[in-house]
Amino acid sequence: DAGITQSPRYKITETGRQVTLMCHQTWSHSYMFWYRQDLGHGLRLIYYSAAADITDKGEVPDGYVVSRSKTENFPLTLESATRSQTSVYFCASTRGVNTDTQYFGPGTRLTVL
Amino acid sequence: SQQGEEDPQALSIQEGENATMNCSYKTSINNLQWYRQNSGRGLVHLILIRSNEREKHSGRLRVTLDTSKKSSSLLITASRAADTASYFCATMPPVNGQNFVFGPGTRLSVLP
């Protein structure tokens, strides 16, 4: 049972480049989430999805795009990376409604030079 | 502004001692959850307490919730070096369409 996986685990890119972070879950969970974690801020919600083809903005969506064509995948794209997007990104999912326990992936550490 | 704020920001104790972390929040909640994060890893769910509950236990963990004070505490008894991690509280507002808000966390170090 693979659970929830993220790829790549580490990524270095340059300012202005497009970057896509992948998230895949094997549970068929309805809800999926993208967070970024920065020192002193805890986790901040970027985007979330209640089901395939349903996505919505979180607290810090600017500069990010998401899609969810399949229930199990929830990619996050940085259309034109900026240094302020250097962070650790976590994907999570919940079994039922969004009030349930969240299951987190291992994270992707992204550095934008 | 952040919904949950953990206190203290960092805590260092000896193995065998109890560790207490607190979480304060600003608005009403549906439930509150505590998560642990080991260095370089994702968050792992520890315990969920609903707004109509006052106390829950899970192994060496004890969580209390005081909705009148808008605060929760996480107690880890008989701590072990393996408990060294960051601990986060996450609050879920009662309004539909809302999502969890995480605090900045408490960094716990358990010294052998």
mmCIF file of C-alpha atoms in Angstrom:
data_model
loop_
_atom_site.group_PDB
_atom_site.id
_atom_site.type_symbol
_atom_site.label_atom_id
_atom_site.label_comp_id
_atom_site.label_asym_id
_atom_site.label_seq_id
_atom_site.Cartn_x
_atom_site.Cartn_y
_atom_site.Cartn_z
ATOM 1 C CA ASP A 1 0.000 0.000 0.000
ATOM 2 C CA ALA A 2 1.965 2.993 -1.306
ATOM 3 C CA GLY A 3 -0.303 5.629 0.255
ATOM 4 C CA ILE A 4 0.538 9.126 -0.883
ATOM 5 C CA THR A 5 3.688 9.875 -2.820
ATOM 6 C CA GLN A 6 5.311 13.023 -4.120
ATOM 7 C CA SER A 7 7.857 13.565 -6.851
ATOM 8 C CA PRO A 8 10.436 14.800 -7.149
ATOM 9 C CA ARG A 9 11.625 14.845 -3.542
ATOM 10 C CA TYR A 10 14.163 17.555 -4.284
ATOM 11 C CA LYS A 11 14.197 20.117 -7.074
ATOM 12 C CA ILE A 12 16.449 23.026 -7.908
ATOM 13 C CA THR A 13 15.297 25.412 -10.584
ATOM 14 C CA GLU A 14 15.894 28.935 -11.782
ATOM 15 C CA THR A 15 13.745 32.014 -11.579
ATOM 16 C CA GLY A 16 11.205 32.168 -14.379
ATOM 17 C CA ARG A 17 11.112 28.467 -15.144
ATOM 18 C CA GLN A 18 7.975 26.365 -14.974
ATOM 19 C CA VAL A 19 8.017 23.579 -12.421
ATOM 20 C CA THR A 20 5.471 20.846 -11.763
ATOM 21 C CA LEU A 21 5.309 18.944 -8.514
ATOM 22 C CA MET A 22 3.476 15.646 -8.612
ATOM 23 C CA CYS A 23 1.246 14.075 -5.998
ATOM 24 C CA HIS A 24 -0.284 10.613 -6.249
ATOM 25 C CA GLN A 25 -2.460 8.741 -3.767
ATOM 26 C CA THR A 26 -3.587 5.134 -3.938
ATOM 27 C CA TRP A 27 -6.566 5.349 -1.561
ATOM 28 C CA SER A 28 -9.116 7.065 -3.862
ATOM 29 C CA HIS A 29 -9.498 9.784 -1.250
ATOM 30 C CA SER A 30 -11.873 12.546 -2.269
ATOM 31 C CA TYR A 31 -10.050 15.567 -0.938
ATOM 32 C CA MET A 32 -6.496 16.515 -1.780
ATOM 33 C CA PHE A 33 -4.462 19.494 -0.622
ATOM 34 C CA TRP A 34 -1.245 21.323 -1.385
ATOM 35 C CA TYR A 35 0.596 23.135 1.407
ATOM 36 C CA ARG A 36 3.855 24.985 1.605
ATOM 37 C CA GLN A 37 5.929 24.979 4.763
ATOM 38 C CA ASP A 38 8.200 27.858 5.613
ATOM 39 C CA LEU A 39 10.051 28.523 8.836
ATOM 40 C CA GLY A 40 7.863 30.385 11.278
ATOM 41 C CA HIS A 41 4.684 29.979 9.241
ATOM 42 C CA GLY A 42 3.691 26.399 9.797
ATOM 43 C CA LEU A 43 1.805 25.002 6.835
ATOM 44 C CA ARG A 44 -0.131 27.287 4.531
ATOM 45 C CA LEU A 45 -2.755 25.974 2.162
ATOM 46 C CA ILE A 46 -2.128 26.728 -1.498
ATOM 47 C CA TYR A 47 -4.951 24.870 -3.276
ATOM 48 C CA TYR A 48 -7.294 22.042 -2.529
ATOM 49 C CA SER A 49 -9.592 19.765 -4.451
ATOM 50 C CA ALA A 50 -12.826 18.152 -3.313
ATOM 51 C CA ALA A 51 -12.968 15.696 -6.230
ATOM 52 C CA ALA A 52 -11.773 15.247 -9.789
ATOM 53 C CA ASP A 53 -12.233 18.454 -11.793
ATOM 54 C CA ILE A 54 -13.086 20.463 -8.662
ATOM 55 C CA THR A 55 -10.372 22.719 -7.305
ATOM 56 C CA ASP A 56 -10.339 25.818 -5.148
ATOM 57 C CA LYS A 57 -7.902 28.350 -3.804
ATOM 58 C CA GLY A 58 -6.434 28.269 -0.355
ATOM 59 C CA GLU A 59 -4.622 30.921 1.615
ATOM 60 C CA VAL A 60 -1.650 31.516 -0.730
ATOM 61 C CA PRO A 61 -2.610 30.551 -4.332
ATOM 62 C CA ASP A 62 -0.830 33.294 -6.281
ATOM 63 C CA GLY A 63 1.772 31.968 -8.708
ATOM 64 C CA TYR A 64 0.456 28.396 -8.582
ATOM 65 C CA VAL A 65 -1.841 26.351 -10.801
ATOM 66 C CA VAL A 66 -3.422 22.981 -10.069
ATOM 67 C CA SER A 67 -5.445 20.435 -11.948
ATOM 68 C CA ARG A 68 -7.181 17.206 -11.040
ATOM 69 C CA SER A 69 -8.239 15.193 -14.043
ATOM 70 C CA LYS A 70 -7.996 11.930 -12.106
ATOM 71 C CA THR A 71 -8.933 11.296 -8.479
ATOM 72 C CA GLU A 72 -5.511 9.903 -7.611
ATOM 73 C CA ASN A 73 -3.360 12.705 -9.037
ATOM 74 C CA PHE A 74 -3.090 16.339 -7.999
ATOM 75 C CA PRO A 75 -0.160 18.125 -9.692
ATOM 76 C CA LEU A 76 0.958 21.587 -8.609
ATOM 77 C CA THR A 77 2.563 23.853 -11.207
ATOM 78 C CA LEU A 78 4.603 26.951 -10.608
ATOM 79 C CA GLU A 79 4.122 28.770 -13.892
ATOM 80 C CA SER A 80 7.099 31.119 -13.499
ATOM 81 C CA ALA A 81 9.076 30.266 -10.400
ATOM 82 C CA THR A 82 10.232 33.034 -8.086
ATOM 83 C CA ARG A 83 12.724 32.930 -5.207
ATOM 84 C CA SER A 84 9.893 33.467 -2.739
ATOM 85 C CA GLN A 85 8.510 30.087 -3.802
ATOM 86 C CA THR A 86 11.545 28.340 -2.347
ATOM 87 C CA SER A 87 9.907 26.118 0.232
ATOM 88 C CA VAL A 88 8.970 22.600 1.198
ATOM 89 C CA TYR A 89 5.733 21.513 -0.443
ATOM 90 C CA PHE A 90 3.435 18.904 1.037
ATOM 91 C CA CYS A 91 0.541 17.129 -0.542
ATOM 92 C CA ALA A 92 -2.183 15.648 1.654
ATOM 93 C CA SER A 93 -5.480 13.826 1.287
ATOM 94 C CA THR A 94 -8.496 13.013 3.413
ATOM 95 C CA ARG A 95 -10.678 9.955 3.227
ATOM 96 C CA GLY A 96 -14.015 11.682 3.388
ATOM 97 C CA VAL A 97 -14.880 15.269 3.985
ATOM 98 C CA ASN A 98 -12.232 17.898 4.493
ATOM 99 C CA THR A 99 -12.698 17.775 8.260
ATOM 100 C CA ASP A 100 -11.189 14.317 8.449
ATOM 101 C CA THR A 101 -7.668 13.277 9.333
ATOM 102 C CA GLN A 102 -5.165 14.374 6.728
ATOM 103 C CA TYR A 103 -2.579 11.981 5.347
ATOM 104 C CA PHE A 104 0.580 13.668 4.190
ATOM 105 C CA GLY A 105 3.129 12.860 1.549
ATOM 106 C CA PRO A 106 6.865 13.037 2.298
ATOM 107 C CA GLY A 107 7.266 16.506 0.799
ATOM 108 C CA THR A 108 9.201 18.117 -2.034
ATOM 109 C CA ARG A 109 11.996 20.517 -1.188
ATOM 110 C CA LEU A 110 12.073 23.159 -3.922
ATOM 111 C CA THR A 111 14.858 25.678 -4.302
ATOM 112 C CA VAL A 112 14.485 28.535 -6.775
ATOM 113 C CA LEU A 113 17.773 30.232 -7.620
ATOM 114 C CA SER B 1 -3.834 35.620 10.659
ATOM 115 C CA GLN B 2 -3.105 32.165 11.938
ATOM 116 C CA GLN B 3 -5.892 30.276 13.646
ATOM 117 C CA GLY B 4 -3.664 28.080 15.795
ATOM 118 C CA GLU B 5 -0.622 29.193 17.742
ATOM 119 C CA GLU B 6 1.473 26.661 19.591
ATOM 120 C CA ASP B 7 3.312 27.460 22.778
ATOM 121 C CA PRO B 8 6.157 27.128 23.514
ATOM 122 C CA GLN B 9 7.960 27.449 20.193
ATOM 123 C CA ALA B 10 10.650 25.088 21.449
ATOM 124 C CA LEU B 11 10.856 22.681 24.375
ATOM 125 C CA SER B 12 13.782 20.635 25.607
ATOM 126 C CA ILE B 13 13.325 17.906 28.227
ATOM 127 C CA GLN B 14 15.026 14.780 29.537
ATOM 128 C CA GLU B 15 13.894 11.305 28.604
ATOM 129 C CA GLY B 16 11.212 10.085 30.987
ATOM 130 C CA GLU B 17 9.825 13.541 31.676
ATOM 131 C CA ASN B 18 6.422 14.726 30.510
ATOM 132 C CA ALA B 19 6.090 17.267 27.718
ATOM 133 C CA THR B 20 3.201 19.684 27.475
ATOM 134 C CA MET B 21 2.454 21.804 24.436
ATOM 135 C CA ASN B 22 -0.359 24.291 24.109
ATOM 136 C CA CYS B 23 -2.391 25.557 21.185
ATOM 137 C CA SER B 24 -4.530 28.660 21.183
ATOM 138 C CA TYR B 25 -6.944 29.621 18.454
ATOM 139 C CA LYS B 26 -9.109 32.590 17.650
ATOM 140 C CA THR B 27 -12.455 31.448 16.262
ATOM 141 C CA SER B 28 -14.865 28.589 16.921
ATOM 142 C CA ILE B 29 -13.908 25.172 15.608
ATOM 143 C CA ASN B 30 -15.402 21.936 14.311
ATOM 144 C CA ASN B 31 -12.440 19.927 15.520
ATOM 145 C CA LEU B 32 -8.790 20.267 16.413
ATOM 146 C CA GLN B 33 -6.052 17.857 15.427
ATOM 147 C CA TRP B 34 -2.476 17.355 16.525
ATOM 148 C CA TYR B 35 0.210 16.255 14.110
ATOM 149 C CA ARG B 36 3.855 15.266 14.516
ATOM 150 C CA GLN B 37 6.604 15.952 12.006
ATOM 151 C CA ASN B 38 9.969 14.282 12.204
ATOM 152 C CA SER B 39 12.831 16.140 10.590
ATOM 153 C CA GLY B 40 12.650 15.934 6.807
ATOM 154 C CA ARG B 41 9.363 14.054 6.811
ATOM 155 C CA GLY B 42 5.705 14.715 6.229
ATOM 156 C CA LEU B 43 3.214 15.276 9.018
ATOM 157 C CA VAL B 44 1.672 12.325 10.800
ATOM 158 C CA HIS B 45 -1.721 12.528 12.462
ATOM 159 C CA LEU B 46 -1.701 11.923 16.215
ATOM 160 C CA ILE B 47 -5.151 12.644 17.549
ATOM 161 C CA LEU B 48 -8.401 14.420 16.695
ATOM 162 C CA ILE B 49 -10.641 16.035 19.284
ATOM 163 C CA ARG B 50 -14.066 17.354 18.385
ATOM 164 C CA SER B 51 -15.519 20.593 19.696
ATOM 165 C CA ASN B 52 -17.924 18.741 22.002
ATOM 166 C CA GLU B 53 -15.143 16.691 23.591
ATOM 167 C CA ARG B 54 -12.972 17.796 26.501
ATOM 168 C CA GLU B 55 -10.285 15.140 26.680
ATOM 169 C CA LYS B 56 -8.927 12.261 24.610
ATOM 170 C CA HIS B 57 -6.209 9.719 25.179
ATOM 171 C CA SER B 58 -4.109 7.687 22.807
ATOM 172 C CA GLY B 59 -1.300 5.662 24.324
ATOM 173 C CA ARG B 60 1.086 8.127 25.981
ATOM 174 C CA LEU B 61 -0.765 11.092 24.492
ATOM 175 C CA ARG B 62 -3.422 13.101 26.263
ATOM 176 C CA VAL B 63 -5.200 15.983 24.574
ATOM 177 C CA THR B 64 -7.508 18.434 26.260
ATOM 178 C CA LEU B 65 -9.758 21.023 24.699
ATOM 179 C CA ASP B 66 -11.215 24.071 26.392
ATOM 180 C CA THR B 67 -13.525 25.791 23.926
ATOM 181 C CA SER B 68 -14.326 28.584 26.378
ATOM 182 C CA LYS B 69 -10.642 29.544 26.431
ATOM 183 C CA LYS B 70 -10.106 28.536 22.804
ATOM 184 C CA SER B 71 -7.147 26.411 23.739
ATOM 185 C CA SER B 72 -5.908 22.848 23.607
ATOM 186 C CA SER B 73 -2.988 21.064 25.173
ATOM 187 C CA LEU B 74 -1.031 17.999 24.151
ATOM 188 C CA LEU B 75 0.655 16.031 26.908
ATOM 189 C CA ILE B 76 3.227 13.372 26.106
ATOM 190 C CA THR B 77 3.968 11.263 29.153
ATOM 191 C CA ALA B 78 7.211 9.406 29.851
ATOM 192 C CA SER B 79 8.894 10.948 26.812
ATOM 193 C CA ARG B 80 11.416 9.073 24.717
ATOM 194 C CA ALA B 81 14.197 10.252 22.440
ATOM 195 C CA ALA B 82 12.028 9.070 19.523
ATOM 196 C CA ASP B 83 9.439 11.714 20.477
ATOM 197 C CA THR B 84 11.864 14.394 19.278
ATOM 198 C CA ALA B 85 9.929 16.151 16.515
ATOM 199 C CA SER B 86 7.841 19.205 15.749
ATOM 200 C CA TYR B 87 4.234 19.151 16.858
ATOM 201 C CA PHE B 88 1.484 21.093 15.136
ATOM 202 C CA CYS B 89 -2.097 21.791 15.998
ATOM 203 C CA ALA B 90 -4.573 22.213 13.172
ATOM 204 C CA THR B 91 -7.984 23.758 13.644
ATOM 205 C CA MET B 92 -11.007 23.232 11.455
ATOM 206 C CA PRO B 93 -13.637 26.004 11.487
ATOM 207 C CA PRO B 94 -17.276 24.902 11.629
ATOM 208 C CA VAL B 95 -18.241 26.689 8.419
ATOM 209 C CA ASN B 96 -18.681 24.609 5.272
ATOM 210 C CA GLY B 97 -15.996 25.126 2.699
ATOM 211 C CA GLN B 98 -13.325 25.987 5.208
ATOM 212 C CA ASN B 99 -10.103 24.072 5.652
ATOM 213 C CA PHE B 100 -7.594 23.291 8.339
ATOM 214 C CA VAL B 101 -5.315 26.027 9.570
ATOM 215 C CA PHE B 102 -1.991 24.928 11.023
ATOM 216 C CA GLY B 103 -0.016 26.707 13.678
ATOM 217 C CA PRO B 104 3.758 27.280 13.420
ATOM 218 C CA GLY B 105 4.508 24.297 15.656
ATOM 219 C CA THR B 106 6.437 23.413 18.795
ATOM 220 C CA ARG B 107 9.876 21.917 18.366
ATOM 221 C CA LEU B 108 10.339 19.207 21.035
ATOM 222 C CA SER B 109 13.779 17.842 21.855
ATOM 223 C CA VAL B 110 13.958 14.844 24.183
ATOM 224 C CA LEU B 111 17.477 14.380 25.479
ATOM 225 C CA PRO B 112 18.694 10.863 26.378
#
